XYZ file of N, CA, C and O in Angstrom:
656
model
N -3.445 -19.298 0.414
C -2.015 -19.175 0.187
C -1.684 -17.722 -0.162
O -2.470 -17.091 -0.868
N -0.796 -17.278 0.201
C -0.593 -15.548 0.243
C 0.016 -15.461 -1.082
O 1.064 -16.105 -1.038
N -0.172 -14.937 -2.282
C 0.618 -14.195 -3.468
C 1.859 -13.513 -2.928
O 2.006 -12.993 -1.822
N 2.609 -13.601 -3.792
C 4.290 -13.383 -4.124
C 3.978 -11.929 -4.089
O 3.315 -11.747 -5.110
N 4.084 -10.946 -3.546
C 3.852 -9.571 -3.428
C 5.114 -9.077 -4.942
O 6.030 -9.688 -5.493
N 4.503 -7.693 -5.126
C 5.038 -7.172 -6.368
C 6.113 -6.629 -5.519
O 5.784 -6.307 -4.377
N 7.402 -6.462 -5.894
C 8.544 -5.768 -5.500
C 8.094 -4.017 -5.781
O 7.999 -3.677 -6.960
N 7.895 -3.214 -4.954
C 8.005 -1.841 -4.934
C 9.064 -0.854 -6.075
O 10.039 -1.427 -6.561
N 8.956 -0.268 -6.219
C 9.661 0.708 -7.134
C 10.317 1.935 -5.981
O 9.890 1.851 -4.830
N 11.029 2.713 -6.202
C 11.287 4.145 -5.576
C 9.609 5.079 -6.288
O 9.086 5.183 -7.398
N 9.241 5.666 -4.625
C 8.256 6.148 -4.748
C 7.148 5.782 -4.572
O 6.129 6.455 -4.726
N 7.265 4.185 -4.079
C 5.925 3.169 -4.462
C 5.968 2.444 -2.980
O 7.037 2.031 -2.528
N 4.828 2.331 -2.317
C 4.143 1.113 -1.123
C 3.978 -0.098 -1.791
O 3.556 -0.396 -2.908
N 4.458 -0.794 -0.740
C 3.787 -2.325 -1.459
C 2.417 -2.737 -0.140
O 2.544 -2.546 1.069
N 1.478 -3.185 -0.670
C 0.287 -3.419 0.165
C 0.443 -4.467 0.735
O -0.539 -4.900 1.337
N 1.811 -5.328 0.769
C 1.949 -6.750 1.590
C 2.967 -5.776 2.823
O 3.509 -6.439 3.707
N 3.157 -4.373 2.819
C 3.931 -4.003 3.915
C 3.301 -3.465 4.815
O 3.687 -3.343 5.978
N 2.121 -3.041 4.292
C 0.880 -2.479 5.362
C 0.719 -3.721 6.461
O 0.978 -4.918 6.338
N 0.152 -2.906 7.660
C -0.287 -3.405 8.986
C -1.970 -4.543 8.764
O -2.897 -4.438 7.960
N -1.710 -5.535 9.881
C -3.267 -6.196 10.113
C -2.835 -6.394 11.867
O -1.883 -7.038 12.307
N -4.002 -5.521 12.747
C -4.619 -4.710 11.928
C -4.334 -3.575 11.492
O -3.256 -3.172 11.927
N -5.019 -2.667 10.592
C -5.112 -1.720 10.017
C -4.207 -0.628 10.669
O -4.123 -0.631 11.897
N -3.550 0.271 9.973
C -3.131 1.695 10.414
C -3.449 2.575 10.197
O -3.639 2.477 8.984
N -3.859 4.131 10.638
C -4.794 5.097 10.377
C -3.610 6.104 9.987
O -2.838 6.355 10.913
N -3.352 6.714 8.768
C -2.057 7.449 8.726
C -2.800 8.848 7.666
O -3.522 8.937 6.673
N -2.153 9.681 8.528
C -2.815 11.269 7.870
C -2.153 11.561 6.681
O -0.929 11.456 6.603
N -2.836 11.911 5.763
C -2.108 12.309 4.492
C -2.601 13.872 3.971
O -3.759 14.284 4.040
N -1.256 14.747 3.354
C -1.646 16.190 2.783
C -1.503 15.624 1.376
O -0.536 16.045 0.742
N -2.173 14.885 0.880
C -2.590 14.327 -0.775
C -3.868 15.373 -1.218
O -4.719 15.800 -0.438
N -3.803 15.575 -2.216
C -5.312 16.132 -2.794
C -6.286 14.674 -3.364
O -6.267 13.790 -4.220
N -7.174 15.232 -2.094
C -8.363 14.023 -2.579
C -9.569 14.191 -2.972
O -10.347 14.676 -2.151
N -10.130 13.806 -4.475
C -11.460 15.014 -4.763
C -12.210 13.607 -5.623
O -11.645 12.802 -6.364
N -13.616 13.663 -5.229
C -14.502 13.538 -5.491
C -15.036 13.411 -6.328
O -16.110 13.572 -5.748
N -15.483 13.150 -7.873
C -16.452 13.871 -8.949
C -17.342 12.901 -9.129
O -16.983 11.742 -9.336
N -18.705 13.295 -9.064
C -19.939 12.575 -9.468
C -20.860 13.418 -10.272
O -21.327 14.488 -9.881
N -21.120 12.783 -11.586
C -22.548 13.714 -12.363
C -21.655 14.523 -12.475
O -22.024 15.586 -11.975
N -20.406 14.595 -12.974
C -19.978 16.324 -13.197
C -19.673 16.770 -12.032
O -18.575 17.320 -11.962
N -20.357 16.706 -10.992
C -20.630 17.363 -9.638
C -19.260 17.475 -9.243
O -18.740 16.472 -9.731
N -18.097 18.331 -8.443
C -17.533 18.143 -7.257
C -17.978 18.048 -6.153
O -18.442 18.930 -5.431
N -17.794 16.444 -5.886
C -18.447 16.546 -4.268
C -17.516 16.404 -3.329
O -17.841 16.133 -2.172
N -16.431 16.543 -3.644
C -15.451 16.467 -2.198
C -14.425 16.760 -3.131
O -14.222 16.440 -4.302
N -13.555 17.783 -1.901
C -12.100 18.123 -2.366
C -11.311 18.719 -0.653
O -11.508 19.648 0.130
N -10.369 17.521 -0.752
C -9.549 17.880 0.578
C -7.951 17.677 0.274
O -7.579 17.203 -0.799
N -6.888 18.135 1.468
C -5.856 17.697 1.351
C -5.503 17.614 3.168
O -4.419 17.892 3.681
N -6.838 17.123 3.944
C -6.606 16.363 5.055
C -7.630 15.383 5.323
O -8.574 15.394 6.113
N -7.109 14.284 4.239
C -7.668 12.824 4.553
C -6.851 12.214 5.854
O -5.878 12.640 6.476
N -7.721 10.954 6.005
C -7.018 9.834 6.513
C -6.829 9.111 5.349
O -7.307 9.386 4.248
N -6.015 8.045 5.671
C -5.592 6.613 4.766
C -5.577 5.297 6.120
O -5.086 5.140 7.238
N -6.317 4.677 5.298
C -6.737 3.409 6.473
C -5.582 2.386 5.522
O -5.705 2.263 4.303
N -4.706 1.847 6.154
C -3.677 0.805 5.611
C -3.930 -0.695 6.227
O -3.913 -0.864 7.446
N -4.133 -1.624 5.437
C -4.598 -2.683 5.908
C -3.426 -4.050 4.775
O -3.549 -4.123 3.552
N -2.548 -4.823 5.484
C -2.769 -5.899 4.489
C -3.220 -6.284 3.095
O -4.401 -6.612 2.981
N -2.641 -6.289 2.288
C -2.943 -6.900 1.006
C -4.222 -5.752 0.451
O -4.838 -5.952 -0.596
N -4.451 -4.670 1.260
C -5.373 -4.001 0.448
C -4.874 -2.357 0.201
O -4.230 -1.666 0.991
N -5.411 -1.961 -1.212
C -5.287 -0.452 -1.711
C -5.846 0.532 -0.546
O -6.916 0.370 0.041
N -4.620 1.922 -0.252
C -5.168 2.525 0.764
C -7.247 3.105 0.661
O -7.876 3.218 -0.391
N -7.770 3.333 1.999
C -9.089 3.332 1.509
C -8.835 5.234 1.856
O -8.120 5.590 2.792
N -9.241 5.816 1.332
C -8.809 7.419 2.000
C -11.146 7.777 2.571
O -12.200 7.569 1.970
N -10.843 8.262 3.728
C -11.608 8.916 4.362
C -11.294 10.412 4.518
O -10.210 10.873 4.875
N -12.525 11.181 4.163
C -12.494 12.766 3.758
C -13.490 13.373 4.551
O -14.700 13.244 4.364
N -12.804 14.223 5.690
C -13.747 15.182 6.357
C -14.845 15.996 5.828
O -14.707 16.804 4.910
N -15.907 15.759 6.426
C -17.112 16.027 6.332
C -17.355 18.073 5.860
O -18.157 18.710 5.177
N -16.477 18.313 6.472
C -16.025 19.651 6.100
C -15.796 19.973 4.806
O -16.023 21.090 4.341
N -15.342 19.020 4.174
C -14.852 18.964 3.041
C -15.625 18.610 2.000
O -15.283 18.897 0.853
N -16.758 17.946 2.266
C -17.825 16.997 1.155
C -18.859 17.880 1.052
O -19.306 18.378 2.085
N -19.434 18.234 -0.285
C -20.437 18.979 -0.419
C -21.505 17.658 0.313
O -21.610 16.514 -0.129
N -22.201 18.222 1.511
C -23.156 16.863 2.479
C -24.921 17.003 1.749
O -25.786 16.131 1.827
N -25.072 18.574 0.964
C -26.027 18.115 0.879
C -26.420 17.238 -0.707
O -27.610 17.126 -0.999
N -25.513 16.748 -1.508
C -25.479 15.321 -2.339
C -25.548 14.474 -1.703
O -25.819 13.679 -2.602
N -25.530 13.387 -0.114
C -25.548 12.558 0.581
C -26.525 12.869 1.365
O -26.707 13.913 1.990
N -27.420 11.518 1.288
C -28.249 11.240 2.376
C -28.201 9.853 2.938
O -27.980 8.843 2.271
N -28.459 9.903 4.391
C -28.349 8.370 4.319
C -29.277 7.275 4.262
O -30.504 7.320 4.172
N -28.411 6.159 4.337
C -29.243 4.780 3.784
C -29.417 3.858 4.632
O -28.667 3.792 5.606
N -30.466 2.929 4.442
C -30.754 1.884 5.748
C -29.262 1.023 5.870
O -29.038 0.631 7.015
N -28.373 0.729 5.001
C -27.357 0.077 4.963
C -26.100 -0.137 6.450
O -25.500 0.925 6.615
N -25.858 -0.737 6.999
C -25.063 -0.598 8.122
C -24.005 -2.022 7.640
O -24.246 -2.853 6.765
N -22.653 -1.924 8.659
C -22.020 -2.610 8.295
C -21.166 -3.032 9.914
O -21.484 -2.330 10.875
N -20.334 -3.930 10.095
C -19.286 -3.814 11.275
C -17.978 -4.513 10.857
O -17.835 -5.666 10.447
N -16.875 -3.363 11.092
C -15.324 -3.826 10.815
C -15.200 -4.554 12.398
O -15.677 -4.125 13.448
N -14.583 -5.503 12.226
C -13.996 -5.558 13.462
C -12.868 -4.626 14.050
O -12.754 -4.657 15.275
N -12.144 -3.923 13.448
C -11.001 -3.073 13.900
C -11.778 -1.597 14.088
O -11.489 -0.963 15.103
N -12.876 -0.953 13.035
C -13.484 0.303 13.136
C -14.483 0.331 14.236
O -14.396 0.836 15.355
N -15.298 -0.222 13.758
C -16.639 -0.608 14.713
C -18.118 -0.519 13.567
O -18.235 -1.372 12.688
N -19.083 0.520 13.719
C -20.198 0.051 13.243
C -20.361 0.890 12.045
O -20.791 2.003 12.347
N -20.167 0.733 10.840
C -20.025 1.764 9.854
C -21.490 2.200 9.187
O -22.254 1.238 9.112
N -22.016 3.405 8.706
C -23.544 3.441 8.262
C -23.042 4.261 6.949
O -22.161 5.120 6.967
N -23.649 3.904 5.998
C -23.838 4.160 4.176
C -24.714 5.394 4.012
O -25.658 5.796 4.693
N -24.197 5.831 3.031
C -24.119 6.806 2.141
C -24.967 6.872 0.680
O -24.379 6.537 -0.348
N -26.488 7.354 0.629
C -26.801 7.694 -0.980
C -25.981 9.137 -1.140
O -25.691 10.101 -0.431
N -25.740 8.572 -2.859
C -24.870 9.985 -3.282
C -25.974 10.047 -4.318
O -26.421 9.099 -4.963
N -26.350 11.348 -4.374
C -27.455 12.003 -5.753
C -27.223 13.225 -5.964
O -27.575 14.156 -5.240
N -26.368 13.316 -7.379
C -26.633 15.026 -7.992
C -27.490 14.693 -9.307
O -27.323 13.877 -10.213
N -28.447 15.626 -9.053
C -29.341 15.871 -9.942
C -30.176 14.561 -10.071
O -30.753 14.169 -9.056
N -30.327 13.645 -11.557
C -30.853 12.429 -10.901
C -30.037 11.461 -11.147
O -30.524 10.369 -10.854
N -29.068 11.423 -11.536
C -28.307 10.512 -10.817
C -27.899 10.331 -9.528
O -27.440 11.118 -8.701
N -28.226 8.760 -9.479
C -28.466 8.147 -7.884
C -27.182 6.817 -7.687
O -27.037 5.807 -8.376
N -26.487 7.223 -6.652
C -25.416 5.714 -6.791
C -25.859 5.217 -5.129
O -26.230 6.075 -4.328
N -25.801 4.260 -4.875
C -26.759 4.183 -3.444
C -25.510 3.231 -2.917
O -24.818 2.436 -3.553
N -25.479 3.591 -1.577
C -24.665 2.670 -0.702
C -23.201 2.960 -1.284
O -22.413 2.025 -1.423
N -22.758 4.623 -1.712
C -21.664 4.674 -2.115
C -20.404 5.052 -1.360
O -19.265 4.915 -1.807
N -20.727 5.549 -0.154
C -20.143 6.180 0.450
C -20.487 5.309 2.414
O -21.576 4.999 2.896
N -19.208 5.184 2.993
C -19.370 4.704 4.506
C -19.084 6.097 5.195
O -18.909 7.163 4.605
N -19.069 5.838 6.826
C -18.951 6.473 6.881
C -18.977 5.512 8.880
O -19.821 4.646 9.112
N -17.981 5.922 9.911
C -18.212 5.468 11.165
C -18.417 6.658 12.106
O -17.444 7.402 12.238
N -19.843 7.032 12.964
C -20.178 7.848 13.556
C -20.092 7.368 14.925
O -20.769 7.846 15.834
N -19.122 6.269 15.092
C -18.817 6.088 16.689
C -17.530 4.988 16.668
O -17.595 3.979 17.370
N -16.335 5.263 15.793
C -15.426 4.641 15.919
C -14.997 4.094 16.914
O -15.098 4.609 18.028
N -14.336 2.736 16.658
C -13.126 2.096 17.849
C -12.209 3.176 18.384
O -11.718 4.112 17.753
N -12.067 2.869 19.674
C -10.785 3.627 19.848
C -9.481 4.013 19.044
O -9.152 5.192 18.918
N -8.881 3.156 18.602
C -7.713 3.336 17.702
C -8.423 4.084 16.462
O -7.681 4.701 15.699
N -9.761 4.071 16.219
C -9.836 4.943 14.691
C -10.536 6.402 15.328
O -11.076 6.997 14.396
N -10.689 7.160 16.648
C -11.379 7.756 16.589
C -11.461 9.122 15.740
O -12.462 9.755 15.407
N -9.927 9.413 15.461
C -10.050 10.666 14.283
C -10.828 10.585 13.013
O -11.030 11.488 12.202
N -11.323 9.055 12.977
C -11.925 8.724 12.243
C -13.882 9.275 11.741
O -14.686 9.379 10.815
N -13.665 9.453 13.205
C -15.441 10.278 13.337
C -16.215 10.510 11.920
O -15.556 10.713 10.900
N -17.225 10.484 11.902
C -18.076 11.375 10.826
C -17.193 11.776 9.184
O -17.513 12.550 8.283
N -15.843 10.737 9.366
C -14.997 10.802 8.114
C -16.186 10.272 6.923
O -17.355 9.916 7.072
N -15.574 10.360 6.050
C -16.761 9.690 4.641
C -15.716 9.027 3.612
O -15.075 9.691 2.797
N -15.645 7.896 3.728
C -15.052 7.080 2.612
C -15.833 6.306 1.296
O -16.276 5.163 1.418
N -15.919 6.933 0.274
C -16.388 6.804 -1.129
C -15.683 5.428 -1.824
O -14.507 5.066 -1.799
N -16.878 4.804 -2.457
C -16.678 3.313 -3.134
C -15.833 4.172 -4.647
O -16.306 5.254 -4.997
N -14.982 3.761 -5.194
C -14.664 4.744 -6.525
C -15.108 4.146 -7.824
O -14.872 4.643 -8.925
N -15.813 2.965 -7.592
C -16.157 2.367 -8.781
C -17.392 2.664 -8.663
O -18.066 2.152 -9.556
N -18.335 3.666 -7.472
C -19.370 4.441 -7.887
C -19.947 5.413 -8.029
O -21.117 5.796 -8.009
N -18.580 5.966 -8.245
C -18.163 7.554 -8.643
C -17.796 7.565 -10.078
O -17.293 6.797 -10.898
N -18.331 8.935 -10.016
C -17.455 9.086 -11.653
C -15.659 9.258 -12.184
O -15.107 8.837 -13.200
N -15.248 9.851 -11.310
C -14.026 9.900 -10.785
C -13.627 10.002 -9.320
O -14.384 10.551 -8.519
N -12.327 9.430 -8.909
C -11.766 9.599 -7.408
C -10.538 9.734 -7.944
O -9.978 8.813 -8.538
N -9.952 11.078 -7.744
C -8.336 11.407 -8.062
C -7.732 11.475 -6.494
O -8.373 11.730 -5.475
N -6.216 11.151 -6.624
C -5.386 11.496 -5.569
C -4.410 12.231 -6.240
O -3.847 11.784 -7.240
N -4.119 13.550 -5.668
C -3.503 14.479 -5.984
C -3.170 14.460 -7.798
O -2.068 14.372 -8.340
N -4.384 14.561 -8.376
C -4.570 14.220 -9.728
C -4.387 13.366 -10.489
O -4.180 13.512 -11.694
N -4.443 12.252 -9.824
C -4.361 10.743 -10.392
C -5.582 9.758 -10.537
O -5.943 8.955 -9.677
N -6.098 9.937 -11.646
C -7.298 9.103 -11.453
C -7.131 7.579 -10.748
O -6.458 6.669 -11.233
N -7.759 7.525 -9.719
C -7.981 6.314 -9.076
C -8.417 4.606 -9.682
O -9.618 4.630 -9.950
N -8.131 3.930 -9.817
C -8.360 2.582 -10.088
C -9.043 1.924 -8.642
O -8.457 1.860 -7.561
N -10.771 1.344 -8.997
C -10.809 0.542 -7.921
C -10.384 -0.710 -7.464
O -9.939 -1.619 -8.165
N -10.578 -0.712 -5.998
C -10.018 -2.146 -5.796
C -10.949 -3.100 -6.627
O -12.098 -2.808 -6.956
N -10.186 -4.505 -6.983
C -11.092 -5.447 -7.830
C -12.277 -5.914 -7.517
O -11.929 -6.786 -6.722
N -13.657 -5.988 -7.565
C -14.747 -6.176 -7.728
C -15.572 -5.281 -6.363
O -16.362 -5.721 -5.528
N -15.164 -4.241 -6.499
C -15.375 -3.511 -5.210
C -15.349 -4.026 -3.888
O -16.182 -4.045 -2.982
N -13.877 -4.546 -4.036
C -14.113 -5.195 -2.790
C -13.069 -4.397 -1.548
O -11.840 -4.404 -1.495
N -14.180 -3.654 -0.499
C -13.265 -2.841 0.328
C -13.523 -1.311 0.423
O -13.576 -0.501 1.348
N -13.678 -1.253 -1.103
C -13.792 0.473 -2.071
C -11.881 1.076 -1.542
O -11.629 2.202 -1.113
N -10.859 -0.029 -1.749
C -9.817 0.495 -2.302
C -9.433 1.231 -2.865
O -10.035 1.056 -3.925
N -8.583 2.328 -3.055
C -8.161 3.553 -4.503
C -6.461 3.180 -4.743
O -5.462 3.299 -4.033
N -6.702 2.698 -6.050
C -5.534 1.765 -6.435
C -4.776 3.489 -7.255
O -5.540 4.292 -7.791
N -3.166 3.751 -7.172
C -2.980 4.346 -7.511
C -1.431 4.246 -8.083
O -0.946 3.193 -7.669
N -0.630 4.878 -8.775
C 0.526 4.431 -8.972
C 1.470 3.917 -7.859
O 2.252 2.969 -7.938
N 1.288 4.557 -7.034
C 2.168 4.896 -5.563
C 1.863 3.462 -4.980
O 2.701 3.070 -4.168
N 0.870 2.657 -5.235
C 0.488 1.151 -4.387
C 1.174 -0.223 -5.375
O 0.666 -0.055 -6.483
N 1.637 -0.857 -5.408
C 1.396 -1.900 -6.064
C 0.832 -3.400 -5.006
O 0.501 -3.290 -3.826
N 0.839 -4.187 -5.476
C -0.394 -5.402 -4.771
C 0.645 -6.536 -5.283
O 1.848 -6.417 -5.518
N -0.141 -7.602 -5.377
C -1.576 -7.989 -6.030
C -2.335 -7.426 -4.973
O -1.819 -7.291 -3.864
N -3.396 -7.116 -5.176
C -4.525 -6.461 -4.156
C -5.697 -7.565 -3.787
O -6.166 -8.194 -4.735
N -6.110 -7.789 -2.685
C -7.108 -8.596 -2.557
C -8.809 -8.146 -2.873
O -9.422 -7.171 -2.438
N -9.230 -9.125 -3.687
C -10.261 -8.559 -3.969
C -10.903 -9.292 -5.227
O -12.065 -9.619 -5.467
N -9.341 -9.474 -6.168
C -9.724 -10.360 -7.088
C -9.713 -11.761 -7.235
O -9.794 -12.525 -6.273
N -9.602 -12.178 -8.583
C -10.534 -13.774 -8.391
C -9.102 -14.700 -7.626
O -7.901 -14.623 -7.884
N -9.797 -15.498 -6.682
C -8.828 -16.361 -5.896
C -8.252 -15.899 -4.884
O -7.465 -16.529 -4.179
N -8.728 -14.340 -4.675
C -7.644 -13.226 -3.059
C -9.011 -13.651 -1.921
O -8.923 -12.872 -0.971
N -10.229 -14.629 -1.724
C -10.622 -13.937 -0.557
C -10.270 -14.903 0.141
O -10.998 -14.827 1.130
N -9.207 -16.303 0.328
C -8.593 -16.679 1.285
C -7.010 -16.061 2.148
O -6.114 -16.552 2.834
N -7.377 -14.738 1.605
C -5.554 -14.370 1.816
C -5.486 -13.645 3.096
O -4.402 -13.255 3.529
């Protein structure tokens, strides 16, 4: 049964207005990274993947990510709308968060700007700000959502959202 979506504010998305499937929409947001202290990513040309009932997911050019904190992991995944996504260890120093980061190195057609993008889980980061807003993850990491003032939900993810 679909939740009563939150009424929007001025200034604010509601995540029951987003597209299924998904929409790929470019954003000049500041999107940065912090792990271990570390800055590992700082951009202000993400994507934002918009999906239904979920917090935008932001993907950050590779240009942009300090790459040598990431190595990758046996982990693989398949969206039906992206195509075949492959995971991300993140390690500065010795801290190790494994399977934190996706990443699609042969997108669907509709996502191909998507290439070699890197989208970070934020609940296994130390911080994920959008244009200096510390990020809230989606509920039980489900997705790796970045919940932010600008979104309201209910967001799927939490207890009773995975029939929605």
């Amino acid at each position: 049964m679909r939740p009563q979506p939150i009424p929007p504010q001025p200034g604010q998305e509601s995540v029951w207005d987003y597209p299924r499937p998904p929409r790929l929409q470019p954003t000049s947001e500041w999107v940065e990274v912090l792990f271990n202290d570390q800055l590992i990513a700082k951009s202000q040309s993400c994507y934002r993947v918009l999906e239904t009932s979920h917090p935008p997911v932001y993907y950050i050019p590779p240009a942009d990510i300090q790459l040598q904190y990431l190595q990758p992991s046996l982990r693989t995944s398949f969206c039906e709308f992206k195509g075949s996504a492959r995971y991300w260890i993140v390690q500065v120093g010795s801290q190790i968060a494994i399977d934190a980061a996706w990443s699609y190195p042969d997108p669907s057609p509709a996502f191909l700007p998507l290439r070699d993008y890197l989208a970070f889980y934020p609940d296994r980061m130390q911080e994920c700000r959008v244009d200096g807003e510390l990020v809230q993850p989606q509920p039980e990491g489900f997705y790796g959502g970045w919940i932010t003032r600008r979104v309201v939900g209910p967001f799927k993810g939490g207890p009773g959202s995975w029939g929605w």
